[in-house]
mmCIF file of C-alpha atoms in Angstrom:
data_model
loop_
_atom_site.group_PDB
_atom_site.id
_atom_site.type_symbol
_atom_site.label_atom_id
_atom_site.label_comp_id
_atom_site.label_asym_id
_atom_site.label_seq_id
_atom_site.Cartn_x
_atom_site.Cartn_y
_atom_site.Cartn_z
ATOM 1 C CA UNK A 1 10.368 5.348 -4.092
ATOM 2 C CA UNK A 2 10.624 1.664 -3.929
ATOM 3 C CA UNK A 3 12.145 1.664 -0.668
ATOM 4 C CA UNK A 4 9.076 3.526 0.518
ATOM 5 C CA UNK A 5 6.806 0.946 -1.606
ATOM 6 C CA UNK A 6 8.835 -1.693 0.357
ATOM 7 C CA UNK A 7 7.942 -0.635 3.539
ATOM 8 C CA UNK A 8 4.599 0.108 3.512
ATOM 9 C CA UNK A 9 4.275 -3.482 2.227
ATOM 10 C CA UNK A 10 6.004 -4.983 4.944
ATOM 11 C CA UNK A 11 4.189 -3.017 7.474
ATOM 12 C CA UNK A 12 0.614 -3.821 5.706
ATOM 13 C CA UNK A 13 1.778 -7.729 5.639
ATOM 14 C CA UNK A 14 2.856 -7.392 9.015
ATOM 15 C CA UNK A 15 -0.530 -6.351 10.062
ATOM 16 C CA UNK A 16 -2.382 -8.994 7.999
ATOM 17 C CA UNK A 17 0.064 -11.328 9.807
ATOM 18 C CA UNK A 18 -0.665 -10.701 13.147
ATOM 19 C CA UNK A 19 -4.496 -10.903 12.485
ATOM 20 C CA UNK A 20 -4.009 -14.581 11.386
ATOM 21 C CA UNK A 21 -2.003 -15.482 14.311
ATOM 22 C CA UNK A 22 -4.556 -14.334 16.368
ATOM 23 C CA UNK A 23 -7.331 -16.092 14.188
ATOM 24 C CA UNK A 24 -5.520 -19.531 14.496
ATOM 25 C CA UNK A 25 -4.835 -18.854 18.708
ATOM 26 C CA UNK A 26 -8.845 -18.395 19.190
ATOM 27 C CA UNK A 27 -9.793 -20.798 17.171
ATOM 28 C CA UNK A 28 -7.567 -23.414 19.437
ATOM 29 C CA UNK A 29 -8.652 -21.526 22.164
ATOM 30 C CA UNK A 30 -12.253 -22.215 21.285
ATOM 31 C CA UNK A 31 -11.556 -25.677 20.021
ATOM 32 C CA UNK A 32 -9.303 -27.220 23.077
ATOM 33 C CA UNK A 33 -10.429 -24.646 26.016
ATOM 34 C CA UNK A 34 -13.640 -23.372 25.282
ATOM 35 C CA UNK A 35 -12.163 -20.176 25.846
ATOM 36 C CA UNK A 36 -12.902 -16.672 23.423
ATOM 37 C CA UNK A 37 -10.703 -13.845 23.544
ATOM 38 C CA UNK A 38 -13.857 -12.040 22.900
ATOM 39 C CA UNK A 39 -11.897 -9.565 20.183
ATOM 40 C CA UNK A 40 -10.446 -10.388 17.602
ATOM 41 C CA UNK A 41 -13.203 -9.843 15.071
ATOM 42 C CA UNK A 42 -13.358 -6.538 16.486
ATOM 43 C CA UNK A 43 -9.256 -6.219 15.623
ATOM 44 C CA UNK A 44 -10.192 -7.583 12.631
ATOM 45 C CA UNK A 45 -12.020 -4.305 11.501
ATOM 46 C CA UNK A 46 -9.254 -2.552 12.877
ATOM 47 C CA UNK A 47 -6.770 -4.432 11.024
ATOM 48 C CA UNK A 48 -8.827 -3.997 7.020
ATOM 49 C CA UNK A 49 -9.625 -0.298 7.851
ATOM 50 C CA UNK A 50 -5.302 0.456 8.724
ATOM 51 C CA UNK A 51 -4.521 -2.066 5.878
ATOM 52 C CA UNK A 52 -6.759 0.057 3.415
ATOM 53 C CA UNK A 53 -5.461 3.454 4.000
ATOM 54 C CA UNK A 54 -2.561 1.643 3.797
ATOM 55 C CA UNK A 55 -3.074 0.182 0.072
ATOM 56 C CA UNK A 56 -4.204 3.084 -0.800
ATOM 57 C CA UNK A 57 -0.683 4.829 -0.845
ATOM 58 C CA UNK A 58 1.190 1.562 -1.915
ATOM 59 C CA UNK A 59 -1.138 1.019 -5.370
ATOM 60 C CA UNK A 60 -0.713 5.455 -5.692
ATOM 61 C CA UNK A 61 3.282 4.891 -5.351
ATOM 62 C CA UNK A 62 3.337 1.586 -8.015
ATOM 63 C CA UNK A 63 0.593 3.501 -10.446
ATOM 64 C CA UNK A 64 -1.497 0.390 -9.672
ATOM 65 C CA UNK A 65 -5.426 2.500 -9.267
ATOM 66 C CA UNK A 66 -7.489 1.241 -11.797
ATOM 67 C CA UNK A 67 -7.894 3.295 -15.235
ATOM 68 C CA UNK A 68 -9.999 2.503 -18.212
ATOM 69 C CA UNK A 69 -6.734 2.534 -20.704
ATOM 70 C CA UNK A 70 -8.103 0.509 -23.540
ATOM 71 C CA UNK A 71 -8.272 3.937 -26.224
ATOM 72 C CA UNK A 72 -5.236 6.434 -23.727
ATOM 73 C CA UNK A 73 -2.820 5.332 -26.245
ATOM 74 C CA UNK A 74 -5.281 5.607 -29.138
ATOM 75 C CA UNK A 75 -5.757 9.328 -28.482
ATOM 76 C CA UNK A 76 -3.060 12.417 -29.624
ATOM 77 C CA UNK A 77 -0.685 13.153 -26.815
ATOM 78 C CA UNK A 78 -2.611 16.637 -25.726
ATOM 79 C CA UNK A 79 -5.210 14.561 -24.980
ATOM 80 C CA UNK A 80 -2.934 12.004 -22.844
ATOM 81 C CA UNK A 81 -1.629 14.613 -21.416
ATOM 82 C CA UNK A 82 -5.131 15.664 -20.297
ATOM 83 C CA UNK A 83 -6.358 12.775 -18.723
ATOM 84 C CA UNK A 84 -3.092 11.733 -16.967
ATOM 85 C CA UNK A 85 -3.274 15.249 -15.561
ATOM 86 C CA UNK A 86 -6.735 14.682 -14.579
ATOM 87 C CA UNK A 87 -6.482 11.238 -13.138
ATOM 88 C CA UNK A 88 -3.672 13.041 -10.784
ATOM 89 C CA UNK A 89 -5.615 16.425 -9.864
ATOM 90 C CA UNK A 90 -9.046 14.254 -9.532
ATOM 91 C CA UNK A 91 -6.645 11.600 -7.241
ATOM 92 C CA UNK A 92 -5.574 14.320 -5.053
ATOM 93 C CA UNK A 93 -9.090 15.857 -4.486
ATOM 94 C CA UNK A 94 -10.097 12.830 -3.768
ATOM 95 C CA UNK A 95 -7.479 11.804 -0.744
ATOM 96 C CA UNK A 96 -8.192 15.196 0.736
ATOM 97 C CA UNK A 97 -11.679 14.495 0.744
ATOM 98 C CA UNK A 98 -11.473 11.340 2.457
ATOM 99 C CA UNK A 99 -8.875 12.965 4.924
ATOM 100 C CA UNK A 100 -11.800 15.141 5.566
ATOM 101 C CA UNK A 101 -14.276 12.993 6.273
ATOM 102 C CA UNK A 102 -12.197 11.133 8.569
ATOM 103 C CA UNK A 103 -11.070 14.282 10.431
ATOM 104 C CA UNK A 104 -14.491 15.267 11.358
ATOM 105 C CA UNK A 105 -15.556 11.517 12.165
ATOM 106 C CA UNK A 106 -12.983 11.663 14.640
ATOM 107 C CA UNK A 107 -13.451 14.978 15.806
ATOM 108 C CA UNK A 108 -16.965 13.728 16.396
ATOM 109 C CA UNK A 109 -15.459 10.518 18.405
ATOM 110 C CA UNK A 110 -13.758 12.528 20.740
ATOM 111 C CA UNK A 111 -16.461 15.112 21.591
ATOM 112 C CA UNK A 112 -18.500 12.443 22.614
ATOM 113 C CA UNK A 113 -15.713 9.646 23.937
ATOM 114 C CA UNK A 114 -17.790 7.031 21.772
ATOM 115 C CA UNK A 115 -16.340 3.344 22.313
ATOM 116 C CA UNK A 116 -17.010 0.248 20.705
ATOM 117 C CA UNK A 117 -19.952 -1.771 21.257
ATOM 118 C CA UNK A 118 -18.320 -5.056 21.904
ATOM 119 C CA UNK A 119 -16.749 -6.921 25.629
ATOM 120 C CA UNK A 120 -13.553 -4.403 25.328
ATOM 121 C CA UNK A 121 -15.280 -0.859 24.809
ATOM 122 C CA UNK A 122 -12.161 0.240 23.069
ATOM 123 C CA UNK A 123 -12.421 3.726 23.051
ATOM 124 C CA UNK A 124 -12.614 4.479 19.169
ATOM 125 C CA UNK A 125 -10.313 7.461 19.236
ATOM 126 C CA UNK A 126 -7.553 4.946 18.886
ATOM 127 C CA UNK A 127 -8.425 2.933 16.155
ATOM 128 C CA UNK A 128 -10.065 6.026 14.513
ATOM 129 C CA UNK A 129 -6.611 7.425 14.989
ATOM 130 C CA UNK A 130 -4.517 4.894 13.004
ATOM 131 C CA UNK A 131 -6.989 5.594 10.400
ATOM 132 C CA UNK A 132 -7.031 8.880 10.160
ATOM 133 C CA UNK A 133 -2.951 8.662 9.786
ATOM 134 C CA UNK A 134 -3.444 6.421 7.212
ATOM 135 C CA UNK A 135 -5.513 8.300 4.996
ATOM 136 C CA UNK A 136 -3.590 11.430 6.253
ATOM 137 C CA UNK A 137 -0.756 9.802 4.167
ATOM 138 C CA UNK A 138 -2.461 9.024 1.558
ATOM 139 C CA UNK A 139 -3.782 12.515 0.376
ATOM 140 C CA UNK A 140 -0.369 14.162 1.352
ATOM 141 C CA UNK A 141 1.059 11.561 -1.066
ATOM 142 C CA UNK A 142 -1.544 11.824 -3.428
ATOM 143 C CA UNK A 143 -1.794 16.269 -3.056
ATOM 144 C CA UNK A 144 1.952 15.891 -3.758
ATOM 145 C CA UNK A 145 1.362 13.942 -7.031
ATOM 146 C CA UNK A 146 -1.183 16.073 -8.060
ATOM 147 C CA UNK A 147 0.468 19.744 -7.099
ATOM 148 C CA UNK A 148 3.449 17.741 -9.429
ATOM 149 C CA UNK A 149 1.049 17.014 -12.175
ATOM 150 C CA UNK A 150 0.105 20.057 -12.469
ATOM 151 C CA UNK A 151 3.628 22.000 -12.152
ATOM 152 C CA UNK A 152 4.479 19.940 -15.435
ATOM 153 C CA UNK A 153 1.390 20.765 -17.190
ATOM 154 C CA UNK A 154 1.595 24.321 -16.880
ATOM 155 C CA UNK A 155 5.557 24.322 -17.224
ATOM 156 C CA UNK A 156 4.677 22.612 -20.759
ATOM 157 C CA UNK A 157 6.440 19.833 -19.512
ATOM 158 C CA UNK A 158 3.951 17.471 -21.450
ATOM 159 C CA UNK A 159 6.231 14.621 -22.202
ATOM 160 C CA UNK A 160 7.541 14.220 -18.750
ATOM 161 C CA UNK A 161 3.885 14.568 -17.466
ATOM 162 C CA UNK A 162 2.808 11.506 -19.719
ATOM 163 C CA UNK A 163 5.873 9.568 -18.517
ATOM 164 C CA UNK A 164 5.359 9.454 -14.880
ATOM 165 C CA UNK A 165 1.090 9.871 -15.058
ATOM 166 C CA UNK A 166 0.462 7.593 -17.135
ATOM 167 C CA UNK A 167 -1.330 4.571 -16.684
ATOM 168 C CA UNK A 168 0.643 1.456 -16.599
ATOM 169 C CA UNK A 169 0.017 -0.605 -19.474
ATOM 170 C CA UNK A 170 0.380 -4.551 -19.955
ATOM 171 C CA UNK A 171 3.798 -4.475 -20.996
ATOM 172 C CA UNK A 172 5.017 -2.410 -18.746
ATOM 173 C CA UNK A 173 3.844 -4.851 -15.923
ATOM 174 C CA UNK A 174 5.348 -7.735 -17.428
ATOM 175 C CA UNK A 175 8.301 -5.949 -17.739
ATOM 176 C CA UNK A 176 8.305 -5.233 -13.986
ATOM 177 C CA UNK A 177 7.520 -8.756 -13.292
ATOM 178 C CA UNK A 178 10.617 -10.163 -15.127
ATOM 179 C CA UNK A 179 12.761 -7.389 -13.100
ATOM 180 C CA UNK A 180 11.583 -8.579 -10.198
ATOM 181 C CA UNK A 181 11.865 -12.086 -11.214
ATOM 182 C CA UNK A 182 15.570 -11.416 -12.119
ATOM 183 C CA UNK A 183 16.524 -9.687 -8.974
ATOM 184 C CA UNK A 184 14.560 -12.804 -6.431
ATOM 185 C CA UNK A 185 17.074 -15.268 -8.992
ATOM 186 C CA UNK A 186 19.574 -13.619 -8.385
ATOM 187 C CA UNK A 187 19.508 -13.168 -4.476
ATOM 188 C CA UNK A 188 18.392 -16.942 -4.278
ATOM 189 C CA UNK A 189 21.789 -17.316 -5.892
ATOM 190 C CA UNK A 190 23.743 -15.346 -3.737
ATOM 191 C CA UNK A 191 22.426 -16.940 -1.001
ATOM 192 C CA UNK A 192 22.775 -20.711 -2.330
ATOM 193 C CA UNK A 193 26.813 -19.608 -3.123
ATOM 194 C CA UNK A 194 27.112 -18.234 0.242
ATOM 195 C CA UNK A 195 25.860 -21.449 2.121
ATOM 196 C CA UNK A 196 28.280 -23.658 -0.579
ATOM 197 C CA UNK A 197 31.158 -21.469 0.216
ATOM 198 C CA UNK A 198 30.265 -22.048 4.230
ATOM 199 C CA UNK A 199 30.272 -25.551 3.095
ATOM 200 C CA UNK A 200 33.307 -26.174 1.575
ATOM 201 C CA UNK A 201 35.117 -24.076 3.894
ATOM 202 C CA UNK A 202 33.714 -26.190 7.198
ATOM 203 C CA UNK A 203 34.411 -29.464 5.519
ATOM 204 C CA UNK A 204 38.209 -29.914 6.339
ATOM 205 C CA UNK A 205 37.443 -29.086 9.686
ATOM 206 C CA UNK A 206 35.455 -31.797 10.538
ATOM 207 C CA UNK A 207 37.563 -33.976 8.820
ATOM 208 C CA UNK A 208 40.405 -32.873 11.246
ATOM 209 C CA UNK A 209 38.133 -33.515 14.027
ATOM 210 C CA UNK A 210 37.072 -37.209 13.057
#
């Protein structure tokens, strides 16, 4: 799971990347040349709407979606139980109907081979595309949570249910922090031991070549 976390990441940073590189080259463009790639606000839109579908599956995966937790643990664990099952079920309903909605506005794009209204008429069935796959992810990820959810509910798995539904409190997060705080230390020092070793092991040579 965090190897999936970690590559949706990089792919939505990538994105978010490339849109600033293209920000900086037309604003030199405009600036030096007086010359407008006449897009990239449009690949802007492009960009948020592919990055959201996007976050959307990254904060379901880390348990990062907002939920009003301030009385969950204040309430006996049936009722946990109940709203962590609901949060997933309601989750799930909720991706599908987005996928939905998507799926018929692009179904609609293509029946009538609709394009952008700016200087590159970019036929929206691309764009629209990317988005749709997006979301498409999203509510497979989130049905799949939700069809789990409920497989432990009704296999009176209750416990188990509240483990992995439930939502992620402060201490929990700090905890993840420190991990991840740990495990950055200690690559830093892998790679500060590695370029010592390299060092050290290069230094009598060019001693013997002086």
């Amino acid at each position: 799971m965090k190897r999936i976390e970690y590559m949706a990441s990089m792919v939505f940073g990538g994105i978010f990347l490339l849109l600033s590189v293209l920000v900086v080259t037309e604003t030199l463009l405009r600036k030096f040349f007086n010359v407008s790639l006449q897009g990239v606000d449009e690949l802007g839109g492009y960009a948020l709407a592919a990055g959201a579908t996007l976050s959307f599956t990254l904060a379901l995966l880390g348990r990062a979606h907002m939920r009003i937790d301030i009385f969950h643990e204040k309430f006996p664990q049936s009722l946990q139980t109940l709203f962590n099952w609901l949060s997933a079920t309601l989750m799930a309903l909720f991706g599908l109907f987005l996928f939905w909605v998507c799926l018929q506005i692009v179904l609609e794009t293509l029946d009538y081979g609709s394009t952008a209204q700016t200087p590159w008429a970019t036929p929206l069935k691309y764009p629209q595309g990317v988005w749709l796959a997006g979301l498409t992810v999203f509510a497979f990820t989130a049905a799949i949570y939700g069809l789990r959810a409920t497989w432990l509910l009704f296999s009176g798995r209750s416990e188990q249910l509240n483990e992995e539904f439930h939502p992620k409190g402060v201490s929990e997060e700090l905890k993840e922090e420190l991990e991840d705080f740990e495990h950055r230390q200690q690559a830093s020092g892998t790679v500060e031991e590695a370029s010592l070793s390299a060092g050290i092991s290069a230094q009598p040579v060019r001693e013997g070549t002086q």
